[in-house]
Amino acid sequence: MTKRFALGIFEDEDVLLHAVENVRAAGVKIHDVFSPYPVHGIDDALGIERSRLPIAAFFFGMTGLAFALWMQIYMLGFDWPMIIGGKPHISLPAFVPVAFELTVFFTCHGMAITFFTITGLYPRFKVPVMDVRATDDKFVMAIELDETSSQFPRLTQLLRDNGASEVNQKEMTNN
């Protein structure tokens, strides 16, 4: 499937932020913005909601904690009970280091798997790039174009009025 995009190339991040607000105010839906480094306030300007990944992290951590406690209580209390140093079979203070490590382990691995699954950032042979200058020194605003209408001239004028140094059209194939 091939999609067409109008790419507005900007020189300065402040101009980009102002342009994002103006383009959204004009009723145009922005596909994404690419920059060589994180731009403070771009999420709010694009209207991106806060991530729910911390909620998933909490549940992954609770799963790791429950697994660690269950594993230690089962192993040391029922499966192979041993008296170590005169402590009781189920000694919760002794379980804290392993429980902490498994909580962290489950949380970080679960968050990484969830993040890569949701965003689709997985290894590929050909990585789609809108404009290679976005990794160097330019800021790129991508707006998806409709198949039927010819809205590119209107978008070109809108982006140039808001400070774009150049406006290009690019087709991307979804592999």
PDB file of N, CA, C and O in Angstrom, residues 109-151:
ATOM      1  N   HIS A 109      11.514  -5.996  31.024  1.00  0.00           N
ATOM      2  CA  HIS A 109      11.291  -6.827  29.842  1.00  0.00           C
ATOM      3  C   HIS A 109       9.860  -6.685  29.321  1.00  0.00           C
ATOM      4  O   HIS A 109       9.646  -6.613  28.106  1.00  0.00           O
ATOM      5  N   GLY A 110       8.898  -6.639  30.214  1.00  0.00           N
ATOM      6  CA  GLY A 110       7.517  -6.458  29.784  1.00  0.00           C
ATOM      7  C   GLY A 110       7.298  -5.119  29.107  1.00  0.00           C
ATOM      8  O   GLY A 110       6.602  -5.027  28.087  1.00  0.00           O
ATOM      9  N   MET A 111       7.900  -4.055  29.652  1.00  0.00           N
ATOM     10  CA  MET A 111       7.759  -2.728  29.035  1.00  0.00           C
ATOM     11  C   MET A 111       8.427  -2.678  27.671  1.00  0.00           C
ATOM     12  O   MET A 111       7.879  -2.099  26.724  1.00  0.00           O
ATOM     13  N   ALA A 112       9.598  -3.279  27.544  1.00  0.00           N
ATOM     14  CA  ALA A 112      10.286  -3.264  26.250  1.00  0.00           C
ATOM     15  C   ALA A 112       9.483  -4.027  25.202  1.00  0.00           C
ATOM     16  O   ALA A 112       9.283  -3.533  24.079  1.00  0.00           O
ATOM     17  N   ILE A 113       8.980  -5.194  25.546  1.00  0.00           N
ATOM     18  CA  ILE A 113       8.184  -5.978  24.603  1.00  0.00           C
ATOM     19  C   ILE A 113       6.901  -5.242  24.244  1.00  0.00           C
ATOM     20  O   ILE A 113       6.513  -5.164  23.073  1.00  0.00           O
ATOM     21  N   THR A 114       6.241  -4.661  25.232  1.00  0.00           N
ATOM     22  CA  THR A 114       5.007  -3.904  24.972  1.00  0.00           C
ATOM     23  C   THR A 114       5.279  -2.704  24.089  1.00  0.00           C
ATOM     24  O   THR A 114       4.547  -2.441  23.124  1.00  0.00           O
ATOM     25  N   PHE A 115       6.337  -1.950  24.380  1.00  0.00           N
ATOM     26  CA  PHE A 115       6.667  -0.761  23.592  1.00  0.00           C
ATOM     27  C   PHE A 115       6.950  -1.124  22.139  1.00  0.00           C
ATOM     28  O   PHE A 115       6.410  -0.513  21.221  1.00  0.00           O
ATOM     29  N   PHE A 116       7.793  -2.124  21.918  1.00  0.00           N
ATOM     30  CA  PHE A 116       8.141  -2.488  20.547  1.00  0.00           C
ATOM     31  C   PHE A 116       6.947  -3.081  19.799  1.00  0.00           C
ATOM     32  O   PHE A 116       6.819  -2.892  18.593  1.00  0.00           O
ATOM     33  N   THR A 117       6.067  -3.768  20.499  1.00  0.00           N
ATOM     34  CA  THR A 117       4.882  -4.331  19.860  1.00  0.00           C
ATOM     35  C   THR A 117       3.910  -3.234  19.451  1.00  0.00           C
ATOM     36  O   THR A 117       3.393  -3.229  18.332  1.00  0.00           O
ATOM     37  N   ILE A 118       3.653  -2.288  20.342  1.00  0.00           N
ATOM     38  CA  ILE A 118       2.685  -1.232  20.059  1.00  0.00           C
ATOM     39  C   ILE A 118       3.184  -0.289  18.957  1.00  0.00           C
ATOM     40  O   ILE A 118       2.433   0.095  18.067  1.00  0.00           O
ATOM     41  N   THR A 119       4.444   0.082  19.005  1.00  0.00           N
ATOM     42  CA  THR A 119       4.959   1.056  18.045  1.00  0.00           C
ATOM     43  C   THR A 119       5.381   0.443  16.722  1.00  0.00           C
ATOM     44  O   THR A 119       5.580   1.172  15.748  1.00  0.00           O
ATOM     45  N   GLY A 120       5.532  -0.865  16.666  1.00  0.00           N
ATOM     46  CA  GLY A 120       5.962  -1.508  15.429  1.00  0.00           C
ATOM     47  C   GLY A 120       7.441  -1.301  15.145  1.00  0.00           C
ATOM     48  O   GLY A 120       7.879  -1.441  14.008  1.00  0.00           O
ATOM     49  N   LEU A 121       8.210  -0.965  16.157  1.00  0.00           N
ATOM     50  CA  LEU A 121       9.655  -0.786  15.982  1.00  0.00           C
ATOM     51  C   LEU A 121      10.347  -2.129  16.172  1.00  0.00           C
ATOM     52  O   LEU A 121      10.787  -2.475  17.255  1.00  0.00           O
ATOM     53  N   TYR A 122      10.385  -2.875  15.124  1.00  0.00           N
ATOM     54  CA  TYR A 122      11.035  -4.168  15.148  1.00  0.00           C
ATOM     55  C   TYR A 122      12.090  -4.186  14.043  1.00  0.00           C
ATOM     56  O   TYR A 122      12.056  -3.367  13.126  1.00  0.00           O
ATOM     57  N   PRO A 123      13.045  -5.102  14.112  1.00  0.00           N
ATOM     58  CA  PRO A 123      14.107  -5.109  13.099  1.00  0.00           C
ATOM     59  C   PRO A 123      13.552  -5.344  11.699  1.00  0.00           C
ATOM     60  O   PRO A 123      12.704  -6.200  11.482  1.00  0.00           O
ATOM     61  N   ARG A 124      14.042  -4.556  10.739  1.00  0.00           N
ATOM     62  CA  ARG A 124      13.638  -4.695   9.344  1.00  0.00           C
ATOM     63  C   ARG A 124      14.871  -4.552   8.467  1.00  0.00           C
ATOM     64  O   ARG A 124      15.869  -3.985   8.876  1.00  0.00           O
ATOM     65  N   PHE A 125      14.739  -5.032   7.242  1.00  0.00           N
ATOM     66  CA  PHE A 125      15.830  -4.865   6.301  1.00  0.00           C
ATOM     67  C   PHE A 125      15.852  -3.454   5.726  1.00  0.00           C
ATOM     68  O   PHE A 125      16.893  -2.874   5.521  1.00  0.00           O
ATOM     69  N   LYS A 126      14.683  -2.902   5.443  1.00  0.00           N
ATOM     70  CA  LYS A 126      14.599  -1.559   4.886  1.00  0.00           C
ATOM     71  C   LYS A 126      13.784  -0.696   5.849  1.00  0.00           C
ATOM     72  O   LYS A 126      12.606  -0.946   6.067  1.00  0.00           O
ATOM     73  N   VAL A 127      14.414   0.315   6.404  1.00  0.00           N
ATOM     74  CA  VAL A 127      13.755   1.202   7.348  1.00  0.00           C
ATOM     75  C   VAL A 127      13.160   2.382   6.584  1.00  0.00           C
ATOM     76  O   VAL A 127      13.874   3.058   5.844  1.00  0.00           O
ATOM     77  N   PRO A 128      11.850   2.621   6.736  1.00  0.00           N
ATOM     78  CA  PRO A 128      11.258   3.764   6.031  1.00  0.00           C
ATOM     79  C   PRO A 128      11.703   5.091   6.658  1.00  0.00           C
ATOM     80  O   PRO A 128      11.605   5.279   7.852  1.00  0.00           O
ATOM     81  N   VAL A 129      12.209   5.986   5.809  1.00  0.00           N
ATOM     82  CA  VAL A 129      12.679   7.292   6.259  1.00  0.00           C
ATOM     83  C   VAL A 129      11.984   8.358   5.421  1.00  0.00           C
ATOM     84  O   VAL A 129      12.032   8.317   4.195  1.00  0.00           O
ATOM     85  N   MET A 130      11.337   9.302   6.080  1.00  0.00           N
ATOM     86  CA  MET A 130      10.658  10.372   5.346  1.00  0.00           C
ATOM     87  C   MET A 130      11.660  11.298   4.661  1.00  0.00           C
ATOM     88  O   MET A 130      11.539  11.584   3.484  1.00  0.00           O
ATOM     89  N   ASP A 131      12.629  11.782   5.427  1.00  0.00           N
ATOM     90  CA  ASP A 131      13.653  12.674   4.881  1.00  0.00           C
ATOM     91  C   ASP A 131      14.916  12.463   5.717  1.00  0.00           C
ATOM     92  O   ASP A 131      14.880  12.605   6.942  1.00  0.00           O
ATOM     93  N   VAL A 132      16.015  12.132   5.076  1.00  0.00           N
ATOM     94  CA  VAL A 132      17.238  11.810   5.815  1.00  0.00           C
ATOM     95  C   VAL A 132      17.801  13.011   6.575  1.00  0.00           C
ATOM     96  O   VAL A 132      18.530  12.839   7.543  1.00  0.00           O
ATOM     97  N   ARG A 133      17.433  14.210   6.179  1.00  0.00           N
ATOM     98  CA  ARG A 133      17.938  15.398   6.876  1.00  0.00           C
ATOM     99  C   ARG A 133      17.332  15.542   8.269  1.00  0.00           C
ATOM    100  O   ARG A 133      17.839  16.286   9.099  1.00  0.00           O
ATOM    101  N   ALA A 134      16.243  14.806   8.556  1.00  0.00           N
ATOM    102  CA  ALA A 134      15.629  14.869   9.881  1.00  0.00           C
ATOM    103  C   ALA A 134      16.523  14.234  10.937  1.00  0.00           C
ATOM    104  O   ALA A 134      16.321  14.454  12.125  1.00  0.00           O
ATOM    105  N   THR A 135      17.498  13.437  10.527  1.00  0.00           N
ATOM    106  CA  THR A 135      18.441  12.862  11.487  1.00  0.00           C
ATOM    107  C   THR A 135      19.676  13.730  11.655  1.00  0.00           C
ATOM    108  O   THR A 135      20.532  13.420  12.470  1.00  0.00           O
ATOM    109  N   ASP A 136      19.767  14.805  10.890  1.00  0.00           N
ATOM    110  CA  ASP A 136      20.961  15.642  10.921  1.00  0.00           C
ATOM    111  C   ASP A 136      20.681  17.019  11.516  1.00  0.00           C
ATOM    112  O   ASP A 136      21.091  17.317  12.641  1.00  0.00           O
ATOM    113  N   ASP A 137      19.954  17.873  10.767  1.00  0.00           N
ATOM    114  CA  ASP A 137      19.786  19.237  11.250  1.00  0.00           C
ATOM    115  C   ASP A 137      18.464  19.887  10.852  1.00  0.00           C
ATOM    116  O   ASP A 137      18.284  21.071  11.065  1.00  0.00           O
ATOM    117  N   LYS A 138      17.531  19.165  10.295  1.00  0.00           N
ATOM    118  CA  LYS A 138      16.252  19.728   9.862  1.00  0.00           C
ATOM    119  C   LYS A 138      15.106  19.119  10.665  1.00  0.00           C
ATOM    120  O   LYS A 138      15.235  18.058  11.263  1.00  0.00           O
ATOM    121  N   PHE A 139      13.992  19.810  10.656  1.00  0.00           N
ATOM    122  CA  PHE A 139      12.772  19.343  11.299  1.00  0.00           C
ATOM    123  C   PHE A 139      11.741  19.106  10.201  1.00  0.00           C
ATOM    124  O   PHE A 139      11.532  19.973   9.359  1.00  0.00           O
ATOM    125  N   VAL A 140      11.117  17.931  10.203  1.00  0.00           N
ATOM    126  CA  VAL A 140      10.215  17.542   9.122  1.00  0.00           C
ATOM    127  C   VAL A 140       8.818  17.306   9.682  1.00  0.00           C
ATOM    128  O   VAL A 140       8.638  16.536  10.624  1.00  0.00           O
ATOM    129  N   MET A 141       7.836  17.993   9.072  1.00  0.00           N
ATOM    130  CA  MET A 141       6.428  17.777   9.411  1.00  0.00           C
ATOM    131  C   MET A 141       5.802  17.008   8.250  1.00  0.00           C
ATOM    132  O   MET A 141       5.839  17.455   7.110  1.00  0.00           O
ATOM    133  N   ALA A 142       5.239  15.834   8.545  1.00  0.00           N
ATOM    134  CA  ALA A 142       4.637  14.996   7.511  1.00  0.00           C
ATOM    135  C   ALA A 142       3.118  15.052   7.632  1.00  0.00           C
ATOM    136  O   ALA A 142       2.564  14.835   8.703  1.00  0.00           O
ATOM    137  N   ILE A 143       2.457  15.345   6.506  1.00  0.00           N
ATOM    138  CA  ILE A 143       1.002  15.403   6.444  1.00  0.00           C
ATOM    139  C   ILE A 143       0.563  14.433   5.362  1.00  0.00           C
ATOM    140  O   ILE A 143       1.011  14.523   4.218  1.00  0.00           O
ATOM    141  N   GLU A 144      -0.291  13.486   5.737  1.00  0.00           N
ATOM    142  CA  GLU A 144      -0.751  12.489   4.762  1.00  0.00           C
ATOM    143  C   GLU A 144      -1.748  13.130   3.806  1.00  0.00           C
ATOM    144  O   GLU A 144      -2.665  13.840   4.213  1.00  0.00           O
ATOM    145  N   LEU A 145      -1.544  12.860   2.520  1.00  0.00           N
ATOM    146  CA  LEU A 145      -2.400  13.413   1.479  1.00  0.00           C
ATOM    147  C   LEU A 145      -3.489  12.413   1.105  1.00  0.00           C
ATOM    148  O   LEU A 145      -3.264  11.201   1.131  1.00  0.00           O
ATOM    149  N   ASP A 146      -4.660  12.934   0.732  1.00  0.00           N
ATOM    150  CA  ASP A 146      -5.750  12.082   0.271  1.00  0.00           C
ATOM    151  C   ASP A 146      -5.434  11.564  -1.122  1.00  0.00           C
ATOM    152  O   ASP A 146      -4.704  12.181  -1.887  1.00  0.00           O
ATOM    153  N   GLU A 147      -6.028  10.426  -1.467  1.00  0.00           N
ATOM    154  CA  GLU A 147      -5.819   9.858  -2.795  1.00  0.00           C
ATOM    155  C   GLU A 147      -6.597  10.608  -3.866  1.00  0.00           C
ATOM    156  O   GLU A 147      -6.154  10.740  -4.993  1.00  0.00           O
ATOM    157  N   THR A 148      -7.784  11.091  -3.514  1.00  0.00           N
ATOM    158  CA  THR A 148      -8.670  11.656  -4.530  1.00  0.00           C
ATOM    159  C   THR A 148      -8.426  13.140  -4.778  1.00  0.00           C
ATOM    160  O   THR A 148      -8.408  13.583  -5.909  1.00  0.00           O
ATOM    161  N   SER A 149      -8.244  13.898  -3.736  1.00  0.00           N
ATOM    162  CA  SER A 149      -8.154  15.353  -3.911  1.00  0.00           C
ATOM    163  C   SER A 149      -6.726  15.796  -4.145  1.00  0.00           C
ATOM    164  O   SER A 149      -5.774  15.121  -3.784  1.00  0.00           O
ATOM    165  N   SER A 150      -6.591  16.938  -4.747  1.00  0.00           N
ATOM    166  CA  SER A 150      -5.261  17.524  -4.952  1.00  0.00           C
ATOM    167  C   SER A 150      -5.105  18.675  -3.961  1.00  0.00           C
ATOM    168  O   SER A 150      -5.269  19.841  -4.297  1.00  0.00           O
ATOM    169  N   GLN A 151      -4.782  18.328  -2.723  1.00  0.00           N
ATOM    170  CA  GLN A 151      -4.654  19.323  -1.664  1.00  0.00           C
ATOM    171  C   GLN A 151      -3.204  19.776  -1.478  1.00  0.00           C
ATOM    172  O   GLN A 151      -2.939  20.609  -0.618  1.00  0.00           O
TER     173      GLN A 151
END
